[in-house]
Amino acid sequence: MGESSQDVTVVALLADPDAPTEIAQRLARVLPDRLAGESGQGRRFDVEVVSEPFTAGTEDLSTLTRRIMDRRRAEHWDIVVALTDLPLHSHGRKLVVDLCHGDGVALLSLPSLGGLRLQRRALLAVEKVVLSLATPRATGAGEPPQQQPLGRFASRLAPIRPGQVGEEESADLRYVVSGPRGYLRVLGGMVRANRPWRLVPGLSKALAAALATGAVATVNSTIWTLATSLSTPRLVIATVGSVALMIGWLIVDAELWHRSAVGSPEERKRTTLYNASTIMTVGIGVVVCYAGLLAVNLVWALFILNGKVFASTTRTPLTATEYWTLSWFVASTATVGGALGSGLESDEAIRAAAYSKREQERRRLVEDDGDQRGT
């Protein structure tokens, strides 16, 4: 763990594929200057990003820490900060970060930083973690980890607080989140890591089916009569029902529901968290699609409907309210049609919304890499 003669500290950001790697790459652009400015004494930092599925096949903290330490020793890095989008647990709490000052290693679980301002929070967290790991070697003070300057990190990201570390564990300092606020923070972070907006282009065929359904329904006189007779509560019920049907169909059709292999309380909590994040991720994607359908239907209705024909059929003048009500009802109807069209989609884009499926992909990547090295 020695430094070069030019006093350069090599920091590796070991990141899981997908979102953690993208975050690490953005952090690497600004971290060297920020770290040099905070540390002072003319010290320089060389930050590099390594993307590999280091969490493949396990969420056990001890196993993950050993993997990170092995990579650090193999590459002769001074400090390693590992970034993952998996929600990790420790003694019943959601892990934020583990630090091993003696080995220059840290493990950061991004979902625990929440779903808002993730890039900014990740930058602050990694900066404080690196400075904490680097300070004992820079000063030789040998201070216990509890005296390292991470208090600001915890207060800025409340409800983050120091967590329990077992005697047999490698970490000497740990931060966790707990309670309802902590659960919601992790859930929001998981949904943010899933990037639900990517689900929209992945549902192109379903959207095409929904748009076709909406275009036909808009010029159907029976739909006109139904729409004008529906009250606002019924339209709301139709919206909720169609969106729920679409969400349920996507989850079932793509086999997104995570089932626990063991019956331990910890595993059940993890499974509940996975499934909740999947429902929210798919739900956000479907709601975005619904809003798009509503806008397209409204424009189509404004372009195609004839006020005299509409009034003669429904005995209601075609006003702005009728345009809106008809477009709203047609969007719900079209969403049901889109649910049927979603069965034609490739599952790849949809499964990206589920942590369990992304973990299976990581296992496949590791197995393929092992096969290539063996040949």
Coordinates of C-alpha atoms in Angstrom, one line a residue:
M1 CA 0.0 0.0 0.0
G2 CA 2.9 2.3 -0.4
E3 CA 2.8 5.5 -2.5
S4 CA 5.0 6.4 -5.3
S5 CA 7.9 8.8 -5.0
Q6 CA 5.7 11.5 -6.5
D7 CA 3.2 11.1 -3.6
V8 CA 0.4 9.9 -5.9
T9 CA -2.3 7.8 -4.4
V10 CA -3.9 5.3 -6.8
V11 CA -7.7 5.1 -6.1
A12 CA -9.7 2.4 -7.9
L13 CA -13.4 2.6 -8.3
L14 CA -14.5 -1.0 -8.6
A15 CA -18.0 -0.8 -10.0
D16 CA -20.7 -3.3 -10.9
P17 CA -21.8 -3.1 -14.5
D18 CA -24.6 -0.8 -15.7
A19 CA -25.6 2.1 -13.4
P20 CA -22.7 1.8 -10.9
T21 CA -20.1 1.9 -13.7
E22 CA -21.7 5.0 -15.2
I23 CA -21.7 6.7 -11.9
A24 CA -18.1 5.8 -11.2
Q25 CA -17.0 7.1 -14.6
R26 CA -18.6 10.5 -13.9
L27 CA -17.1 10.6 -10.4
A28 CA -13.6 9.8 -11.9
R29 CA -13.7 13.1 -13.9
V30 CA -14.0 15.3 -10.8
L31 CA -12.6 13.3 -7.9
P32 CA -8.8 13.8 -8.4
D33 CA -9.1 17.6 -8.1
R34 CA -11.5 17.5 -5.2
L35 CA -9.4 15.0 -3.3
A36 CA -6.2 16.9 -3.9
G37 CA -7.9 20.1 -2.7
E38 CA -9.3 18.5 0.4
S39 CA -6.2 16.6 1.4
G40 CA -3.7 19.4 0.8
Q41 CA 0.1 18.9 1.3
G42 CA 0.6 18.7 -2.5
R43 CA -0.8 15.2 -2.6
R44 CA -2.2 13.9 -5.9
F45 CA -4.7 11.2 -6.6
D46 CA -5.0 9.0 -9.6
V47 CA -8.6 7.7 -10.0
E48 CA -9.4 4.8 -12.3
V49 CA -12.6 2.9 -13.0
V50 CA -12.8 -0.9 -13.2
S51 CA -16.1 -2.4 -14.3
E52 CA -16.7 -6.0 -13.3
P53 CA -19.6 -7.9 -11.6
F54 CA -17.8 -8.4 -8.3
T55 CA -21.1 -9.0 -6.5
A56 CA -22.1 -11.9 -8.8
G57 CA -23.6 -14.8 -6.9
T58 CA -23.5 -13.4 -3.4
E59 CA -24.6 -10.6 -1.2
D60 CA -22.5 -11.7 1.8
L61 CA -20.4 -8.8 3.1
S62 CA -17.4 -11.0 4.2
T63 CA -17.3 -12.6 0.7
L64 CA -17.6 -9.3 -1.1
T65 CA -14.9 -7.8 1.1
R66 CA -12.5 -10.6 0.4
R67 CA -13.1 -10.3 -3.3
I68 CA -12.3 -6.5 -3.2
M69 CA -9.2 -7.1 -1.1
D70 CA -8.0 -9.8 -3.6
R71 CA -8.4 -7.3 -6.5
R72 CA -6.6 -4.6 -4.6
R73 CA -3.6 -6.9 -3.9
A74 CA -3.5 -8.2 -7.5
E75 CA -3.5 -4.7 -9.0
H76 CA -1.4 -3.0 -6.3
W77 CA -3.9 -0.2 -5.8
D78 CA -3.6 2.1 -2.8
I79 CA -7.3 2.4 -2.2
V80 CA -10.3 0.6 -3.6
V81 CA -13.9 1.9 -3.3
A82 CA -16.4 -0.7 -4.6
L83 CA -19.7 0.5 -5.9
T84 CA -22.8 -1.7 -6.2
D85 CA -26.4 -1.1 -6.9
L86 CA -27.5 -4.1 -4.8
P87 CA -29.1 -3.4 -1.4
L88 CA -26.8 -4.9 1.1
H89 CA -27.7 -5.8 4.7
S90 CA -25.8 -6.0 8.0
H91 CA -27.3 -7.2 11.3
G92 CA -30.8 -6.4 10.1
R93 CA -29.9 -2.9 8.8
K94 CA -29.4 -1.6 5.3
L95 CA -25.7 -1.1 4.6
V96 CA -24.4 2.2 3.3
V97 CA -20.7 1.7 3.4
D98 CA -18.1 -0.6 5.0
L99 CA -14.6 0.7 5.5
C100 CA -11.4 -1.3 6.2
H101 CA -8.8 1.2 7.0
G102 CA -6.0 -1.3 7.5
D103 CA -6.5 -2.6 3.9
G104 CA -7.6 0.6 2.2
V105 CA -10.9 -0.9 1.1
A106 CA -14.5 0.3 1.2
L107 CA -17.8 -1.1 -0.1
L108 CA -20.5 1.4 -0.9
S109 CA -24.2 0.3 -1.6
L110 CA -25.6 3.0 -3.8
P111 CA -29.3 2.4 -3.1
S112 CA -28.8 3.5 0.5
L113 CA -28.0 7.0 -0.8
G114 CA -31.6 7.4 -2.0
G115 CA -33.2 8.1 -5.3
L116 CA -32.7 11.9 -5.4
R117 CA -29.5 13.7 -6.2
L118 CA -27.7 10.3 -6.4
Q119 CA -24.7 11.6 -8.3
R120 CA -24.1 14.4 -5.8
R121 CA -24.5 12.1 -2.8
A122 CA -22.3 9.4 -4.4
L123 CA -19.6 12.0 -5.0
L124 CA -19.8 13.2 -1.4
A125 CA -19.7 9.7 0.0
V126 CA -16.8 8.5 -2.1
E127 CA -14.8 11.6 -1.4
K128 CA -15.2 11.3 2.4
V129 CA -14.5 7.6 2.2
V130 CA -11.3 8.0 0.2
L131 CA -10.1 10.8 2.5
S132 CA -10.8 8.7 5.5
L133 CA -8.9 5.7 4.1
A134 CA -6.0 7.9 3.0
T135 CA -5.6 10.1 6.1
P136 CA -4.0 7.5 8.4
R137 CA -1.3 6.7 5.7
A138 CA -0.8 10.4 5.0
T139 CA -0.3 11.5 8.6
G140 CA 0.9 8.2 10.2
A141 CA -1.2 9.3 13.2
G142 CA -2.7 5.9 13.7
E143 CA -6.0 7.3 14.9
P144 CA -8.8 4.9 15.5
P145 CA -11.3 4.9 12.6
Q146 CA -14.0 6.4 14.8
Q147 CA -12.1 9.7 14.9
Q148 CA -11.9 10.0 11.1
P149 CA -13.8 13.0 9.7
L150 CA -17.0 11.2 8.5
G151 CA -19.4 13.0 10.8
R152 CA -20.3 15.5 8.1
F153 CA -20.9 12.5 5.7
A154 CA -23.4 11.0 8.1
S155 CA -25.2 14.2 9.0
R156 CA -25.6 15.3 5.4
L157 CA -27.2 11.9 4.5
A158 CA -29.4 11.4 7.5
P159 CA -30.8 8.9 8.6
I160 CA -27.3 7.4 8.0
R161 CA -25.6 6.5 11.2
P162 CA -22.7 4.3 12.4
G163 CA -23.6 0.6 12.5
Q164 CA -22.5 -2.5 14.4
V165 CA -19.4 -4.4 13.3
G166 CA -18.8 -7.9 14.4
E167 CA -15.4 -9.0 15.8
E168 CA -14.9 -11.5 13.0
E169 CA -15.6 -9.0 10.3
S170 CA -12.9 -7.2 8.3
A171 CA -14.5 -3.8 8.5
D172 CA -13.6 -1.4 11.2
L173 CA -16.2 1.3 10.5
R174 CA -19.7 0.9 9.1
Y175 CA -22.6 3.2 8.2
V176 CA -26.2 1.9 7.9
V177 CA -29.7 3.2 7.5
S178 CA -32.6 2.0 9.5
G179 CA -36.3 2.6 10.2
P180 CA -39.1 3.6 7.8
R181 CA -37.1 6.5 6.4
G182 CA -34.1 4.3 5.8
Y183 CA -36.3 1.7 4.1
L184 CA -37.9 4.3 1.8
R185 CA -34.4 5.7 1.0
V186 CA -33.1 2.3 0.0
L187 CA -36.3 1.6 -2.0
G188 CA -36.0 5.0 -3.8
G189 CA -32.3 4.2 -4.5
M190 CA -33.1 0.8 -6.0
V191 CA -35.8 2.3 -8.3
R192 CA -33.3 5.0 -9.3
A193 CA -30.6 2.4 -10.1
N194 CA -33.2 0.5 -12.2
R195 CA -33.7 3.6 -14.3
P196 CA -37.4 3.0 -15.1
W197 CA -37.3 5.4 -18.0
R198 CA -35.4 2.8 -20.0
L199 CA -38.6 0.6 -19.9
V200 CA -40.5 3.0 -22.2
P201 CA -38.5 2.4 -25.4
G202 CA -38.4 -1.3 -24.5
L203 CA -42.1 -1.4 -24.8
S204 CA -42.2 -0.2 -28.4
K205 CA -44.5 -3.0 -29.7
A206 CA -46.8 -2.6 -26.7
L207 CA -47.0 1.2 -27.3
A208 CA -47.7 0.5 -31.0
A209 CA -50.6 -1.8 -30.0
A210 CA -51.9 0.8 -27.6
L211 CA -51.7 3.7 -30.1
A212 CA -53.6 1.6 -32.7
T213 CA -56.2 0.7 -30.1
G214 CA -56.5 4.4 -29.2
A215 CA -56.8 5.6 -32.8
V216 CA -59.6 3.2 -33.5
A217 CA -61.4 3.8 -30.2
T218 CA -61.3 7.6 -30.7
V219 CA -63.6 7.4 -33.8
N220 CA -65.9 4.8 -32.3
S221 CA -69.4 6.3 -31.5
T222 CA -70.0 3.7 -28.8
I223 CA -66.8 4.9 -27.0
W224 CA -68.1 8.5 -27.3
T225 CA -71.3 7.6 -25.6
L226 CA -69.5 5.7 -22.8
A227 CA -67.0 8.5 -22.3
T228 CA -69.6 11.2 -21.9
S229 CA -71.6 9.1 -19.4
L230 CA -68.7 8.3 -17.1
S231 CA -68.1 10.3 -14.0
T232 CA -64.7 11.4 -12.8
P233 CA -64.5 8.7 -10.1
R234 CA -65.2 6.0 -12.7
L235 CA -62.5 7.4 -15.0
V236 CA -60.1 7.3 -12.1
I237 CA -61.0 3.7 -11.4
A238 CA -60.5 2.9 -15.1
T239 CA -57.1 4.5 -15.1
V240 CA -56.0 2.7 -11.9
G241 CA -57.3 -0.6 -13.2
S242 CA -55.7 -0.4 -16.6
V243 CA -52.3 0.7 -15.2
A244 CA -52.4 -2.1 -12.6
L245 CA -53.3 -4.6 -15.3
M246 CA -50.4 -3.5 -17.4
I247 CA -48.0 -3.6 -14.5
G248 CA -49.2 -7.1 -13.4
W249 CA -49.0 -8.4 -17.0
L250 CA -45.5 -7.2 -17.5
I251 CA -44.3 -8.7 -14.2
V252 CA -45.9 -12.1 -14.9
D253 CA -45.1 -12.3 -18.5
A254 CA -41.4 -11.4 -18.0
E255 CA -41.1 -13.5 -14.8
L256 CA -40.0 -10.5 -12.8
W257 CA -41.4 -11.6 -9.4
H258 CA -38.5 -12.6 -7.1
R259 CA -39.1 -15.7 -4.9
S260 CA -37.1 -16.4 -1.8
A261 CA -35.0 -19.6 -2.0
V262 CA -34.8 -19.8 1.8
G263 CA -37.2 -18.9 4.5
S264 CA -35.0 -16.8 6.8
P265 CA -36.4 -13.4 8.0
E266 CA -33.4 -11.6 6.4
E267 CA -34.1 -13.2 3.0
R268 CA -37.8 -12.4 3.3
K269 CA -37.0 -8.8 3.9
R270 CA -34.7 -8.7 0.9
T271 CA -37.3 -10.4 -1.3
T272 CA -39.9 -7.9 -0.2
L273 CA -37.6 -5.0 -1.1
Y274 CA -36.7 -6.5 -4.5
N275 CA -40.4 -7.0 -5.4
A276 CA -41.4 -3.5 -4.1
S277 CA -38.7 -1.9 -6.3
T278 CA -39.8 -4.0 -9.3
I279 CA -43.4 -2.9 -8.9
M280 CA -42.4 0.8 -8.5
T281 CA -40.0 0.6 -11.4
V282 CA -42.4 -1.0 -13.8
G283 CA -45.2 1.3 -12.4
I284 CA -43.2 4.4 -13.3
G285 CA -42.6 3.2 -16.8
V286 CA -46.2 2.3 -17.3
V287 CA -47.4 5.7 -16.0
V288 CA -45.1 7.5 -18.4
C289 CA -46.5 5.4 -21.2
Y290 CA -50.0 6.2 -20.1
A291 CA -49.3 9.9 -20.0
G292 CA -47.8 9.7 -23.5
L293 CA -50.9 7.8 -24.7
L294 CA -53.2 10.4 -23.2
A295 CA -51.3 13.3 -24.9
V296 CA -51.4 11.5 -28.3
N297 CA -55.0 10.6 -28.0
L298 CA -55.9 14.2 -27.2
V299 CA -54.1 15.5 -30.2
W300 CA -55.7 12.8 -32.4
A301 CA -59.1 13.7 -31.1
L302 CA -58.6 17.4 -31.7
F303 CA -57.6 16.6 -35.3
I304 CA -60.2 14.0 -36.3
L305 CA -63.4 14.6 -34.4
N306 CA -66.3 16.5 -35.9
G307 CA -68.4 18.5 -33.5
K308 CA -71.7 18.1 -35.4
V309 CA -71.3 14.3 -35.7
F310 CA -70.3 14.0 -32.1
A311 CA -73.2 16.1 -30.9
S312 CA -75.8 14.2 -33.0
T313 CA -74.5 10.9 -31.6
T314 CA -74.1 11.7 -27.9
R315 CA -76.5 14.7 -27.7
T316 CA -73.6 16.5 -26.0
P317 CA -71.7 19.4 -27.5
L318 CA -68.1 18.8 -28.2
T319 CA -66.4 21.1 -25.7
A320 CA -62.9 21.0 -24.1
T321 CA -64.3 18.8 -21.3
E322 CA -65.5 16.2 -23.8
Y323 CA -62.2 16.2 -25.6
W324 CA -60.4 15.6 -22.3
T325 CA -62.9 13.0 -21.0
L326 CA -62.8 11.0 -24.3
S327 CA -59.0 11.1 -24.5
W328 CA -58.7 10.0 -20.8
F329 CA -61.1 7.1 -21.3
V330 CA -59.4 6.0 -24.5
A331 CA -56.0 6.1 -22.9
S332 CA -57.3 3.6 -20.3
T333 CA -58.8 1.4 -23.0
A334 CA -55.6 1.6 -25.1
T335 CA -53.4 0.7 -22.1
V336 CA -55.3 -2.6 -21.8
G337 CA -54.6 -3.2 -25.5
G338 CA -51.0 -2.4 -24.9
A339 CA -50.8 -5.0 -22.1
L340 CA -51.7 -7.6 -24.6
G341 CA -49.1 -6.2 -27.1
S342 CA -46.4 -6.4 -24.4
G343 CA -46.4 -10.2 -24.8
L344 CA -44.7 -9.7 -28.1
E345 CA -41.8 -7.9 -26.5
S346 CA -38.3 -9.2 -25.9
D347 CA -38.0 -9.7 -22.1
E348 CA -34.5 -8.1 -22.0
A349 CA -35.6 -4.5 -21.5
I350 CA -38.4 -5.4 -19.1
R351 CA -36.2 -7.7 -17.0
A352 CA -33.7 -4.8 -16.6
A353 CA -36.2 -3.5 -14.1
A354 CA -35.7 -6.5 -11.7
Y355 CA -32.7 -6.9 -9.5
S356 CA -33.0 -10.7 -9.5
K357 CA -32.7 -10.9 -13.3
R358 CA -29.8 -8.4 -13.4
E359 CA -28.0 -10.6 -10.8
Q360 CA -28.5 -13.6 -13.1
E361 CA -27.0 -11.7 -15.9
R362 CA -23.9 -10.9 -13.7
R363 CA -23.5 -14.6 -12.9
R364 CA -23.6 -15.4 -16.6
L365 CA -21.0 -12.8 -17.3
V366 CA -18.7 -14.3 -14.7
E367 CA -19.2 -17.8 -16.0
D368 CA -18.5 -16.7 -19.6
D369 CA -15.4 -14.9 -18.5
G370 CA -14.2 -18.1 -16.6
D371 CA -14.8 -20.2 -19.7
Q372 CA -12.8 -17.8 -21.9
R373 CA -9.9 -17.9 -19.5
G374 CA -10.0 -21.7 -19.3
T375 CA -9.8 -22.1 -23.1

